[in-house]
PDB file of C-alpha atoms in Angstrom:
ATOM      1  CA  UNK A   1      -9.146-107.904   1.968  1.00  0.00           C
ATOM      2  CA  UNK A   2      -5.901-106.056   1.699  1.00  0.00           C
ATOM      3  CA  UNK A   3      -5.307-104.610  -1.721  1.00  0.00           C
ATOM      4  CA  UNK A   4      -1.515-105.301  -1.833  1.00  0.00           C
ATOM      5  CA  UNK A   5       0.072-107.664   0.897  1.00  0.00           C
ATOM      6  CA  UNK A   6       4.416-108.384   0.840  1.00  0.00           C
ATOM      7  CA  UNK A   7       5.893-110.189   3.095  1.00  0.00           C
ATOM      8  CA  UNK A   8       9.677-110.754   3.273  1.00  0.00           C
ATOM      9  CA  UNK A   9      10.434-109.663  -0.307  1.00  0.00           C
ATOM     10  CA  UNK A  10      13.916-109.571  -1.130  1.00  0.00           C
ATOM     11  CA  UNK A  11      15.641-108.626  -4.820  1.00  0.00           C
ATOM     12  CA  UNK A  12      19.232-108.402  -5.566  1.00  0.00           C
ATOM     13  CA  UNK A  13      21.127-107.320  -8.649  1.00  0.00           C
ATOM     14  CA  UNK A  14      23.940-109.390  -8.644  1.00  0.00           C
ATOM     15  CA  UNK A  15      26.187-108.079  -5.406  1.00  0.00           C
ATOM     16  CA  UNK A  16      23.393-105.482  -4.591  1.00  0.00           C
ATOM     17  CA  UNK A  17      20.834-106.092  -2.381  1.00  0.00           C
ATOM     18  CA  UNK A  18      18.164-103.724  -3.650  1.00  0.00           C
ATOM     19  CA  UNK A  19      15.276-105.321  -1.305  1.00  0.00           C
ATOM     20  CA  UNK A  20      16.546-106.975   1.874  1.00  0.00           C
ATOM     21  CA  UNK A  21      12.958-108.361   3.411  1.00  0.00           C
ATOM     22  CA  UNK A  22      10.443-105.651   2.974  1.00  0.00           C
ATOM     23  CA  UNK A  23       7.231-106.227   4.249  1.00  0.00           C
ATOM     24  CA  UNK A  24       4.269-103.711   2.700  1.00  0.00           C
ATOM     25  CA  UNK A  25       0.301-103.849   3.645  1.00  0.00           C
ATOM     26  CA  UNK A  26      -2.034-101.292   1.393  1.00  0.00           C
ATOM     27  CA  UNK A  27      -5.744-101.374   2.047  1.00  0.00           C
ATOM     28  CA  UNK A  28      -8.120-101.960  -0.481  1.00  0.00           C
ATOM     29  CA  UNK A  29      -9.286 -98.011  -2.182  1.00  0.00           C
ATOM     30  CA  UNK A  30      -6.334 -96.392   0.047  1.00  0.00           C
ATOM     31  CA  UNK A  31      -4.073 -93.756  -1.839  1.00  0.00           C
ATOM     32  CA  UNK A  32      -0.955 -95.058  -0.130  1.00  0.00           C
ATOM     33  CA  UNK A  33       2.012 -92.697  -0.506  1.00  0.00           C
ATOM     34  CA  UNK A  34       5.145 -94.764  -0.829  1.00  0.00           C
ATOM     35  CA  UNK A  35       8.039 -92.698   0.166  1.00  0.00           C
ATOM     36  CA  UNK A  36      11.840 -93.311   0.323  1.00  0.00           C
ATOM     37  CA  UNK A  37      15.415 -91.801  -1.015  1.00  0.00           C
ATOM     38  CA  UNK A  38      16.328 -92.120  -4.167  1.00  0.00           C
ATOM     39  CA  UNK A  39      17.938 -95.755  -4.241  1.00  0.00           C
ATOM     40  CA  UNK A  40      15.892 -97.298  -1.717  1.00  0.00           C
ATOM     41  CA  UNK A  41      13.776 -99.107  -3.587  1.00  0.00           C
ATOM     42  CA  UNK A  42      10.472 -97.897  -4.222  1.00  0.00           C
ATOM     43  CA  UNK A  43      10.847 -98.293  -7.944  1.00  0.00           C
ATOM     44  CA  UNK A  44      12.186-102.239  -7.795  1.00  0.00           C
ATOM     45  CA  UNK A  45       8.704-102.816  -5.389  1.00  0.00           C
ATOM     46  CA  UNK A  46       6.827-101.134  -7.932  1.00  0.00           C
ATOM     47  CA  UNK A  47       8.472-103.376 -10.703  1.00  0.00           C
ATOM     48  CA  UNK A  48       7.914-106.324  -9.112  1.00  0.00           C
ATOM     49  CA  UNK A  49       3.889-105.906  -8.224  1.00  0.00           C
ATOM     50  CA  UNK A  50       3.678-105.238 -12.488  1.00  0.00           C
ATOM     51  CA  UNK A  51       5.788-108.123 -13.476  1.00  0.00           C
ATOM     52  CA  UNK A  52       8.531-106.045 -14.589  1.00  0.00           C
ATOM     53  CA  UNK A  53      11.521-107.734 -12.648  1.00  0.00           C
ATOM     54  CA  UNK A  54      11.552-110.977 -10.787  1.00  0.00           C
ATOM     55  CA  UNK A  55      11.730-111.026  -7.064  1.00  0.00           C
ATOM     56  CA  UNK A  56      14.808-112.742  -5.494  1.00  0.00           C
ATOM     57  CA  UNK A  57      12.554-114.248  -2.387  1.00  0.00           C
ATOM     58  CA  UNK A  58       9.447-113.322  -0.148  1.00  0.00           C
ATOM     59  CA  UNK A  59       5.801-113.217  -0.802  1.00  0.00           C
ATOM     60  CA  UNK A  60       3.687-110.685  -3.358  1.00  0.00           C
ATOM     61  CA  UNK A  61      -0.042-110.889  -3.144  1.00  0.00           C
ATOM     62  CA  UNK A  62      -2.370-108.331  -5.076  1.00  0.00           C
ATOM     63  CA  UNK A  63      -5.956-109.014  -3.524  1.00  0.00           C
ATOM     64  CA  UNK A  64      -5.184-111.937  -1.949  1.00  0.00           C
ATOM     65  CA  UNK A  65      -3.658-113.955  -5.236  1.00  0.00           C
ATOM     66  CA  UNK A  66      -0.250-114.451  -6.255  1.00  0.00           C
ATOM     67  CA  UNK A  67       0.983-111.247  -8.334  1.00  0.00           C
ATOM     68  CA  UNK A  68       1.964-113.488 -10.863  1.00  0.00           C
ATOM     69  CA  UNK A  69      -1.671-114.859 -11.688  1.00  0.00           C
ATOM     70  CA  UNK A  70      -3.183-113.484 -14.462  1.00  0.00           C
ATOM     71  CA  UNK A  71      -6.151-112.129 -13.403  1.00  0.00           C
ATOM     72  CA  UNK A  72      -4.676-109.975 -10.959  1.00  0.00           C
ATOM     73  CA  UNK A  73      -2.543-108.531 -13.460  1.00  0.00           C
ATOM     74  CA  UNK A  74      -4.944-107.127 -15.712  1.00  0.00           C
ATOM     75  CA  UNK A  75      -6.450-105.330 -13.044  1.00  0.00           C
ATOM     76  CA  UNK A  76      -2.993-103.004 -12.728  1.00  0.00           C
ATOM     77  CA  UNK A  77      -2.733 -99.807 -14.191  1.00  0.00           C
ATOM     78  CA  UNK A  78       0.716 -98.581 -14.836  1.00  0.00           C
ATOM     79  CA  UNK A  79       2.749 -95.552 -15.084  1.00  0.00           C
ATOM     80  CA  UNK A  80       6.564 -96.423 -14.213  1.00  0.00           C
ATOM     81  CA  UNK A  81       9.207 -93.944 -15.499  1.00  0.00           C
ATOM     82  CA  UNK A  82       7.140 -92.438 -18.567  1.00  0.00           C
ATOM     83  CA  UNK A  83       4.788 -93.445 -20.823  1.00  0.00           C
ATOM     84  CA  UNK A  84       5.809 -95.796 -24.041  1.00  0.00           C
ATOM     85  CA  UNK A  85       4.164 -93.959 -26.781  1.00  0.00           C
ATOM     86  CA  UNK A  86       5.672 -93.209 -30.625  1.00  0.00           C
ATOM     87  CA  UNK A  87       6.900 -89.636 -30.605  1.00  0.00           C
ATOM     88  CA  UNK A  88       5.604 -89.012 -34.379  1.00  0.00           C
ATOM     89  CA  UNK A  89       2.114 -90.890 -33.345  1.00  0.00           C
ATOM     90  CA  UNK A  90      -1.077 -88.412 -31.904  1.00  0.00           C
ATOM     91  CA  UNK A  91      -2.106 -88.728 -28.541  1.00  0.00           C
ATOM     92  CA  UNK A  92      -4.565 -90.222 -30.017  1.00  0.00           C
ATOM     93  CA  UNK A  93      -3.211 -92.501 -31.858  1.00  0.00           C
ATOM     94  CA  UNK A  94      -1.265 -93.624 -29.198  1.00  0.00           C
ATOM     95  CA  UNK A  95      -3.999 -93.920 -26.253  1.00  0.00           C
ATOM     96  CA  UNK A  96      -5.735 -95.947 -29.155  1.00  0.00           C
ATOM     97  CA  UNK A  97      -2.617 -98.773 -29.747  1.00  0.00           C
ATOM     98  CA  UNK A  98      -2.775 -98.842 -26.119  1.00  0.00           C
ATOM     99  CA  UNK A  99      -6.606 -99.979 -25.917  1.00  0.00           C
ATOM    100  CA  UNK A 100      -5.776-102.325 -28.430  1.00  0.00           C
ATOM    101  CA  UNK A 101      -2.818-103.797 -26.412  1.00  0.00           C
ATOM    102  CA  UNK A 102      -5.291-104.338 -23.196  1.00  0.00           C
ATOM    103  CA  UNK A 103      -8.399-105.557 -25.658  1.00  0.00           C
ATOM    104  CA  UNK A 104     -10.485-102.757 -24.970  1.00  0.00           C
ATOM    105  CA  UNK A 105     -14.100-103.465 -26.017  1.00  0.00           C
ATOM    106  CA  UNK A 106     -15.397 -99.820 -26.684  1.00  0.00           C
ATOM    107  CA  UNK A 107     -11.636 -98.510 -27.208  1.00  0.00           C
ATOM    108  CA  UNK A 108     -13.023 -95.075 -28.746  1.00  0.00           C
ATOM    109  CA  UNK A 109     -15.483 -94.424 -25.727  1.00  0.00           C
ATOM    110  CA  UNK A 110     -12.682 -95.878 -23.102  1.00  0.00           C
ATOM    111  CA  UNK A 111     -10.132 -93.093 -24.714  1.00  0.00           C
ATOM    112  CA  UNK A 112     -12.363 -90.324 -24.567  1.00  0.00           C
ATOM    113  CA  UNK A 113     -13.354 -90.896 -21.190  1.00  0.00           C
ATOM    114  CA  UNK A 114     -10.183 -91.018 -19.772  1.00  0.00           C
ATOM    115  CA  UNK A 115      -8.196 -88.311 -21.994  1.00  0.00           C
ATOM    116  CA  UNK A 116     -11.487 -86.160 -20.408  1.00  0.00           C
ATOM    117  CA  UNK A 117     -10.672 -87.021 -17.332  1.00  0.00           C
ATOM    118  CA  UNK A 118      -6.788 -86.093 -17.098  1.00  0.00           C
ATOM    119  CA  UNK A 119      -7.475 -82.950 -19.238  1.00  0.00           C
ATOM    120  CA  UNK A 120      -5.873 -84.133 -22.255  1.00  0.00           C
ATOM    121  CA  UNK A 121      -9.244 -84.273 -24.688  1.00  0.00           C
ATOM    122  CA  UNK A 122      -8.331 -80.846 -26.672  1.00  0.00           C
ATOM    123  CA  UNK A 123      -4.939 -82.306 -27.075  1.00  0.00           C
ATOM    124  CA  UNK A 124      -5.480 -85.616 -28.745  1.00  0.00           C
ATOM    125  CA  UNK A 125      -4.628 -84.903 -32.571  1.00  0.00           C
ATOM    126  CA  UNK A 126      -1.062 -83.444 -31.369  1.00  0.00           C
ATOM    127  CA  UNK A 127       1.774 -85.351 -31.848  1.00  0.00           C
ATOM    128  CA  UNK A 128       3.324 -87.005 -28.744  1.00  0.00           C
ATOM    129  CA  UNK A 129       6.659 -85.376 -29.252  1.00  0.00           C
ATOM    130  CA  UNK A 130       5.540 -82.090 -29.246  1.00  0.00           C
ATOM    131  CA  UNK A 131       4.087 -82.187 -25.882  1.00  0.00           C
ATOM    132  CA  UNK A 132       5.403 -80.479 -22.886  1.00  0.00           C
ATOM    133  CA  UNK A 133       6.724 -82.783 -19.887  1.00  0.00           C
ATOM    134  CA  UNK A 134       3.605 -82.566 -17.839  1.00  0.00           C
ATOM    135  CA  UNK A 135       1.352 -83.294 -20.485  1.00  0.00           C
ATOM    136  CA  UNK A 136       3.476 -86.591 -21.288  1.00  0.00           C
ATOM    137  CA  UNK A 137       3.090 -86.670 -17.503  1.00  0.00           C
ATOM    138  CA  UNK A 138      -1.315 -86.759 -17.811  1.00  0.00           C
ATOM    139  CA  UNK A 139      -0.977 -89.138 -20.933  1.00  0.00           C
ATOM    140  CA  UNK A 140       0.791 -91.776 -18.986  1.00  0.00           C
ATOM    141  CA  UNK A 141      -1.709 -91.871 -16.172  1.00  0.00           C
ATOM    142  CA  UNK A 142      -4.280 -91.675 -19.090  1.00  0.00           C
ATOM    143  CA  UNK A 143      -3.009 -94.495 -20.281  1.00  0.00           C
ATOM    144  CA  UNK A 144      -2.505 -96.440 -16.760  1.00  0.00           C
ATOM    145  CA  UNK A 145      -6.338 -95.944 -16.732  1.00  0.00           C
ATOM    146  CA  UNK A 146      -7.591 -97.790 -19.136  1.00  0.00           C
ATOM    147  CA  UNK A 147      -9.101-101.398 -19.561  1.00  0.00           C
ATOM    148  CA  UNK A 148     -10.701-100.088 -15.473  1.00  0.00           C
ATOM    149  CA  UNK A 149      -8.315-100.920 -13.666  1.00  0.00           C
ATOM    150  CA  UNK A 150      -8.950-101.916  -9.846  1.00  0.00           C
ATOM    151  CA  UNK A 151      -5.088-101.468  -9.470  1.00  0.00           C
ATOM    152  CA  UNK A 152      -3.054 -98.315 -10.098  1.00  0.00           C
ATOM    153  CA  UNK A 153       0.870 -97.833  -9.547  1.00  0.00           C
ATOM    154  CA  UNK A 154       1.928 -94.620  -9.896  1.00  0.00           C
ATOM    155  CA  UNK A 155       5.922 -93.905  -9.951  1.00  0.00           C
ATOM    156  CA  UNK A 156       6.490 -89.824  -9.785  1.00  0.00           C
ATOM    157  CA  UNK A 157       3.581 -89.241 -11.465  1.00  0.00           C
ATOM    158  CA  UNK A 158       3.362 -85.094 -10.789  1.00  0.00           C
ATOM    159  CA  UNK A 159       6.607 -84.654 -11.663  1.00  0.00           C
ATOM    160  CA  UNK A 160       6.938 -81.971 -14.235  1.00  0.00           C
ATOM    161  CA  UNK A 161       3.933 -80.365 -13.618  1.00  0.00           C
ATOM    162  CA  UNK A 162       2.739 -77.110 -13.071  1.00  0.00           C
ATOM    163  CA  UNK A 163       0.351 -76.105 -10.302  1.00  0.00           C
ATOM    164  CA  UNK A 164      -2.859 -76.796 -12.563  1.00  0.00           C
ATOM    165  CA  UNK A 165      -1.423 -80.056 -13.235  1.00  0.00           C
ATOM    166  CA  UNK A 166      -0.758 -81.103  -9.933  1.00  0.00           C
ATOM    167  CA  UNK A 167      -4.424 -79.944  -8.833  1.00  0.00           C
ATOM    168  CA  UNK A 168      -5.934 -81.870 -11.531  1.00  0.00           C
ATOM    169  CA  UNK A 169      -3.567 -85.268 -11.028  1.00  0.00           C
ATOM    170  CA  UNK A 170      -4.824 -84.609  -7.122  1.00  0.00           C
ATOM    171  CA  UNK A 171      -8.168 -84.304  -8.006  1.00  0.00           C
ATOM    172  CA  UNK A 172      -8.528 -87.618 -10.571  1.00  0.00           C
ATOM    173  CA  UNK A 173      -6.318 -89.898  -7.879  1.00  0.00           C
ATOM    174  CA  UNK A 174      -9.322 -89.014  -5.290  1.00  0.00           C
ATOM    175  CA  UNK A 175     -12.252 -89.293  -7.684  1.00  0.00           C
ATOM    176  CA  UNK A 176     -10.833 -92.527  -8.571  1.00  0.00           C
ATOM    177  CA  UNK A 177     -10.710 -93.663  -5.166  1.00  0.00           C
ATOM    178  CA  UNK A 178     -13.677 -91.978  -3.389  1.00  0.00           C
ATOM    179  CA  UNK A 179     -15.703 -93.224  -5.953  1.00  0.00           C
ATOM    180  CA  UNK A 180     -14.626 -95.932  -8.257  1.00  0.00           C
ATOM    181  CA  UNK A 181     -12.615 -97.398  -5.342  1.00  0.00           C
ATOM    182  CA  UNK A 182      -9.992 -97.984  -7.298  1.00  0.00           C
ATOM    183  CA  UNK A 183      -6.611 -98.878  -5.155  1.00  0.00           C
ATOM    184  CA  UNK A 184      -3.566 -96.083  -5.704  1.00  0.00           C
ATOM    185  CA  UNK A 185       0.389 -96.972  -5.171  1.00  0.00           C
ATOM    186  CA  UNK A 186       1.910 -93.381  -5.626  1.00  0.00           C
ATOM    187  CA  UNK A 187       5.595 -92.439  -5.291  1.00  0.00           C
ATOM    188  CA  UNK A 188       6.486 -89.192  -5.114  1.00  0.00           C
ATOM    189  CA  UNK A 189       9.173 -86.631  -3.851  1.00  0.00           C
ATOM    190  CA  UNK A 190       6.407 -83.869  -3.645  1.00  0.00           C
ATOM    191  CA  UNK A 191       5.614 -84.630  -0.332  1.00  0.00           C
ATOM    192  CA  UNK A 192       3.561 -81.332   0.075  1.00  0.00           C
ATOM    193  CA  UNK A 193       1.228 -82.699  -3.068  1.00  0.00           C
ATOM    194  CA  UNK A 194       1.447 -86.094  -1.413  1.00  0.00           C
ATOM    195  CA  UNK A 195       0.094 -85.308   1.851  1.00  0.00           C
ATOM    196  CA  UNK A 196      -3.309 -83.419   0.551  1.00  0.00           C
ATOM    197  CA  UNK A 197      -4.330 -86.618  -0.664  1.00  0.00           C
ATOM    198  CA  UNK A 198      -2.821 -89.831   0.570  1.00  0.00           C
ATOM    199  CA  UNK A 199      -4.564 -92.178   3.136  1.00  0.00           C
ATOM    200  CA  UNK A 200      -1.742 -94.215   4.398  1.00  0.00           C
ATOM    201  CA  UNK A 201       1.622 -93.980   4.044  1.00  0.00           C
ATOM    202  CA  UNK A 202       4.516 -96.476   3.668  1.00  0.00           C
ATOM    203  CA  UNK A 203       8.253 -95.200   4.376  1.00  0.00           C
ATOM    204  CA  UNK A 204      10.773 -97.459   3.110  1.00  0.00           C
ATOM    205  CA  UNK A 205      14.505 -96.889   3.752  1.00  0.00           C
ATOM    206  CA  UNK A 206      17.427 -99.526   2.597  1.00  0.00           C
ATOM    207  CA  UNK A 207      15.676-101.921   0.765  1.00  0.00           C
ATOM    208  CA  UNK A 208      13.057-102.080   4.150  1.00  0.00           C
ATOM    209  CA  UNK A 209       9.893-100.833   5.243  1.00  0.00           C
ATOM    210  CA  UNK A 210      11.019 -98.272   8.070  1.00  0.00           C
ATOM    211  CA  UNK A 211       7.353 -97.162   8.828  1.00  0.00           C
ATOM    212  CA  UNK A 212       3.517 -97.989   8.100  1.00  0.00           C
ATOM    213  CA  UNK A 213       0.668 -95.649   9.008  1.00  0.00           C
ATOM    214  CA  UNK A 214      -2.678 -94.428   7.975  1.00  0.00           C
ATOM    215  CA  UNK A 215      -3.023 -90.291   7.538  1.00  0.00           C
ATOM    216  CA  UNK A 216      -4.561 -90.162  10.910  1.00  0.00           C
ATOM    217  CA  UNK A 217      -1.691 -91.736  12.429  1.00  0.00           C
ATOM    218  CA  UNK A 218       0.970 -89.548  11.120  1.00  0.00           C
ATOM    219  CA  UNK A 219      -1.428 -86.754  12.179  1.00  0.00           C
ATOM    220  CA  UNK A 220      -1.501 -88.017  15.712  1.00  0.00           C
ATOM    221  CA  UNK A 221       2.504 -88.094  15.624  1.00  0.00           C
ATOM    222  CA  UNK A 222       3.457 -85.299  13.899  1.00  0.00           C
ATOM    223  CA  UNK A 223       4.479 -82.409  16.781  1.00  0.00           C
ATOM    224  CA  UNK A 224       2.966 -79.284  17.461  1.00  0.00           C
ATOM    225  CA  UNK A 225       4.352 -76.068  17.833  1.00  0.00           C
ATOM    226  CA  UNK A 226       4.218 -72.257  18.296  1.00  0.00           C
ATOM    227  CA  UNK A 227       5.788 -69.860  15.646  1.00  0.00           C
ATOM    228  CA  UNK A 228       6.150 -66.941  17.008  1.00  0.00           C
ATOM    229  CA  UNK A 229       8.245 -63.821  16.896  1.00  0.00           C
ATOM    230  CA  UNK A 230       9.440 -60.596  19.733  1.00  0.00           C
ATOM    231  CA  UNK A 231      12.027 -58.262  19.808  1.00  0.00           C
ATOM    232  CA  UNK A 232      14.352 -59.876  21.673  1.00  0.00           C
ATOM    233  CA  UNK A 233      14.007 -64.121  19.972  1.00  0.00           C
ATOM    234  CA  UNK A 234      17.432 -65.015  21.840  1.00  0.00           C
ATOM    235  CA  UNK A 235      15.547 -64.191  25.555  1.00  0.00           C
ATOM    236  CA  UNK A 236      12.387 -65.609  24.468  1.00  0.00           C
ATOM    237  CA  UNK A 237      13.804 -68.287  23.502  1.00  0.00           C
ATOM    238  CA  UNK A 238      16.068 -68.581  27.031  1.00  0.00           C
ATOM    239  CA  UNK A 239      12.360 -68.040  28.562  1.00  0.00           C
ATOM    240  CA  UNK A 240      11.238 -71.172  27.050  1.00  0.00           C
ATOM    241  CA  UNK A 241      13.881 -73.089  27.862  1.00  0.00           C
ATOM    242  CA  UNK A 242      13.462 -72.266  31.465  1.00  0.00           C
ATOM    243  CA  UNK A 243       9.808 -74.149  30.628  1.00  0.00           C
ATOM    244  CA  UNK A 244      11.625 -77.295  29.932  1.00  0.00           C
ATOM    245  CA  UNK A 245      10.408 -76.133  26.036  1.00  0.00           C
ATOM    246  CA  UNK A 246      12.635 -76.386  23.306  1.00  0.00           C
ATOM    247  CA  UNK A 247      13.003 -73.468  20.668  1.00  0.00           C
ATOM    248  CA  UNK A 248      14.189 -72.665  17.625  1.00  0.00           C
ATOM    249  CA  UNK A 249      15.023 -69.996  15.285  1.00  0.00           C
ATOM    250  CA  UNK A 250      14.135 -71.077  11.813  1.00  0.00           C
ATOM    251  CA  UNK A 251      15.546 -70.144   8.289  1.00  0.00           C
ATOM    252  CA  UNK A 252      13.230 -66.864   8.472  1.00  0.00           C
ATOM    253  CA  UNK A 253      14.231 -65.943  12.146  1.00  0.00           C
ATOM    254  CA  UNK A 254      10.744 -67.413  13.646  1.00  0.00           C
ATOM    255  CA  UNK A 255      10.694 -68.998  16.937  1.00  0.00           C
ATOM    256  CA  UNK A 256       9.422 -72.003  16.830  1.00  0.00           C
ATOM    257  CA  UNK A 257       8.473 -73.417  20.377  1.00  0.00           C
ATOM    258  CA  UNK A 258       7.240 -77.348  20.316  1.00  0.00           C
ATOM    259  CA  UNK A 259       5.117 -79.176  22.542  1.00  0.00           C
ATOM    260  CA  UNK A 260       2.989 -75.991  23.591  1.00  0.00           C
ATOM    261  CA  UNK A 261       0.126 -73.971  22.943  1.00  0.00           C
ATOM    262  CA  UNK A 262       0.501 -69.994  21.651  1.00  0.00           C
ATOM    263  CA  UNK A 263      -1.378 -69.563  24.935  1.00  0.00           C
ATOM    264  CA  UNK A 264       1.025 -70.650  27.267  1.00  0.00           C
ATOM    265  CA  UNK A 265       4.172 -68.736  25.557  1.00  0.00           C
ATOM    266  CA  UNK A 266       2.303 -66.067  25.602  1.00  0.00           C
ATOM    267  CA  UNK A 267       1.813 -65.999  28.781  1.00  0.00           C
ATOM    268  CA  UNK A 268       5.603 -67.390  29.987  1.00  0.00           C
ATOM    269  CA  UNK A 269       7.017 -64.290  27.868  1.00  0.00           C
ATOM    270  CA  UNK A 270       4.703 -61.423  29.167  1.00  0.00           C
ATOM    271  CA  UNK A 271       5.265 -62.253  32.969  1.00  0.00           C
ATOM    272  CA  UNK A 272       8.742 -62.032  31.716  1.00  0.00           C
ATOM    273  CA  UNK A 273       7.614 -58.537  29.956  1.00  0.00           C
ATOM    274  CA  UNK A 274       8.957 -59.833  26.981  1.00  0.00           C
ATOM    275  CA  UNK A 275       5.978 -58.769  24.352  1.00  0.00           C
ATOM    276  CA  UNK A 276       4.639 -60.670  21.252  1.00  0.00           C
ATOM    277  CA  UNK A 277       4.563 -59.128  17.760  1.00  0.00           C
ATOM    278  CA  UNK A 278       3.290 -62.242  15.931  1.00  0.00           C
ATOM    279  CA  UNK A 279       2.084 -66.000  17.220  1.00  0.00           C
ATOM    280  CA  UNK A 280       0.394 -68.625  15.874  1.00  0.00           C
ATOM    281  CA  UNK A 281       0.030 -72.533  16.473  1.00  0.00           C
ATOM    282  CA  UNK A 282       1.182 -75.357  13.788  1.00  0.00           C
ATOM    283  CA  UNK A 283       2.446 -78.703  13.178  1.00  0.00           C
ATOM    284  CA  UNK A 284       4.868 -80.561  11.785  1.00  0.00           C
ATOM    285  CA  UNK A 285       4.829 -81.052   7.950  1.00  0.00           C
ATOM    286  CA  UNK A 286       4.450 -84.534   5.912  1.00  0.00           C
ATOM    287  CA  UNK A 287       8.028 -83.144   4.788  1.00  0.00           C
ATOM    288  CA  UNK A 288       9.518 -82.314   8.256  1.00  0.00           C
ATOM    289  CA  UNK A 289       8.485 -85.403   9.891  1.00  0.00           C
ATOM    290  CA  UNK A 290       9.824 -87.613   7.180  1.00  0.00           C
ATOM    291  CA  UNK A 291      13.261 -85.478   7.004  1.00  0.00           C
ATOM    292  CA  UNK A 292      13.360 -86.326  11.206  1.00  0.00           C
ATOM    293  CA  UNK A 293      12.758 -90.102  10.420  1.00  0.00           C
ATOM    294  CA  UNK A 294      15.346 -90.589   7.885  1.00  0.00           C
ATOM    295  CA  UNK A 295      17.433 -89.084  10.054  1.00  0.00           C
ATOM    296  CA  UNK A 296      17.110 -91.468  13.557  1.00  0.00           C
ATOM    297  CA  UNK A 297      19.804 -94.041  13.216  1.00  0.00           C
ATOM    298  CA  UNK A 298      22.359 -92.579  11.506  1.00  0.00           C
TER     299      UNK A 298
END
C-alpha cells in the first residue's frame, strides 16, 4: 500500500489554475522530497492532503482512503508555513495546548518525548517569542509529531537553520522513518540537505508532476564527470572535444569533462603532452540535475 496516491488533482483560485492534473505516488515509510519553483504548487498539494483547501477535481488517497475520512486525518502530522503557537505562551505551554487539541492521553510524557527528540527539552519554559527562527523551526516539527503520527508533511521545514539544526532535523526525519516507519512529505529549497536523506523524489513544475523517481534512480541518471585542471584548460579542453567529450570551464576555472573516466582524460591529454595538475571523478548534484530539468522545454 502506497502511503499517498493523487491522481488527476486539479485546484484553481478563481482565474488561476494552481494544479492542472497532477498525479503524485509516495511509498509507504519513504522520505519523499517534493521539489518545485516557488509558485508551482507544492504548498496547495500539501494543503489539500491536510484539509486545508478544497481540491477543484481529481483523486486524494492517504493509505488507500479518501483524504477526507477521518481516520486518515489524524494520522497527519503537520508543519505548513510555521507553527501556530501564542508568542507570550512557553514552549511548553504551547506543545501542551497542542496535545490537548489532538487528545493526547499521556500529554506530559508525549511532550517530553518529542521536545527530546528535536532538541528543544532545555528550552521549554522560554517564551515562544523569544526564540530564534530555527528553534520556532524544531517546535513546529515538535509539534507535527505528536498524537504518533503515521503521516508527516513537512513544508520548508530547515529553513532558518543553522548547520546543527539541519543535522539534527536530518537525523529525526530518518529515525522516524528507519524505525517508526513513519511516512515523510518534505519540501524544501535546500536541495543539498534534501538529497542526504530523501528516498524518492517528486518534481513538480506548473501545477504538474514533471518527474517521479526513487534515490537510486536519480543516482542512475545523474551524469558523471571528470574535474580536472592543466596549464593550458582551453587545449585540454579542444583535446576532449576531439573525443567527441564535452567540456567545460566552471565558475572556479575547473574542467569539467562528462561522460568519462579521470583515466581516459588522462590519458587523451598526456599523448597530447598536455600534463595534469589535479583530476578527480564526480557526478552530477541533486541541485545540478534539477536546475537541467527545469530547464528542458523552455
Amino acid at each position: 500500500m502506497n502511503a499517498i496516491e493523487i491522481t488527476g488533482l486539479t485546484k484553481n483560485f478563481g482565474p488561476k489554475q494552481a494544479l492542472a492534473g497532477l498525479d503524485m505516488t509516495v511509498p509507504k515509510g519513504a522520505i519523499y522530497g517534493f521539489l518545485g519553483e516557488n509558485g508551482s504548487g507544492k504548498s496547495t498539494t500539501e494543503k489539500i492532503l491536510c484539509g486545508l483547501v478544497r481540491e477543484s477535481g481529481g483523486s486524494v488517497r492517504i493509505f488507500g482512503k479518501p483524504h477526507t475520512d477521518s481516520d486518515v486525518r489524524s494520522t497527519i502530522g503537520v508543519l505548513i508555513e510555521s507553527p501556530g503557537c501564542f508568542p507570550n505562551m512557553s514552549v511548553w505551554e504551547n506543545m501542551m495546548l497542542q496535545a490537548a487539541n489532538l487528545g493526547c492521553e499521556d500529554a506530559k510524557r508525549e511532550v517530553t518525548e518529542v521536545l527530546k527528540l528535536v532538541h528543544m527539552e532545555g528550552s521549554a519554559s522560554n517564551k515562544y517569542k523569544n526564540c530564534s527562527l530555527g528553534m520556532k523551526q524544531r517546535i513546529g516539527i515538535a509539534m507535527a509529531l505528536l498524537g504518533d503520527p503515521a503521516l508527516l508533511v513537512l513544508d520548508e521545514p530547515i529553513n532558518g537553520l543553522d548547520a546543527d539544526g539541519m543535522r539534527i532535523v536530518r537525523e529525526v526525519l530518518v529515525e522516524l522513518a528507519a524505525n517508526h516507519g513513519v511516512t515523510v512529505l518534505v519540501s524544501s529549497h535546500i536541495l543539498g540537505e534534501l538529497e542526504k536523506i530523501a528516498t524518492h523524489y517528486g518534481i513538480i513544475r506548473g501545477g504538474k508532476m514533471l518527474r517521479e523517481m526513487s534515490a537510486a534512480e536519480l543516482d542512475a541518471s545523474c551524469r558523471t564527470y571528470t574535474t580536472l585542471r592543466t596549464r593550458d584548460q582551453l587545449r585540454a579542453q579542444e583535446i576532449l572535444a576531439q573525443q567527441g567529450k564535452r567540456a567545460d570551464i566552471d565558475e572556479s576555472g575547473a574542467l569539467r569533462a562528462f561522460d568519462t573516466t579521470p583515466a581516459e582524460v588522462a590519458a587523451w591529454l598526456y599523448a597530447q603532452n598536455l600534463l595534469v595538475g589535479e583530476i578527480a571523478g564526480a557526478k552530477i548534484s541533486l541541485e545540478e540535475y534539477y536546475t537541467d530539468l527545469m530547464k528542458e522545454g523552455r
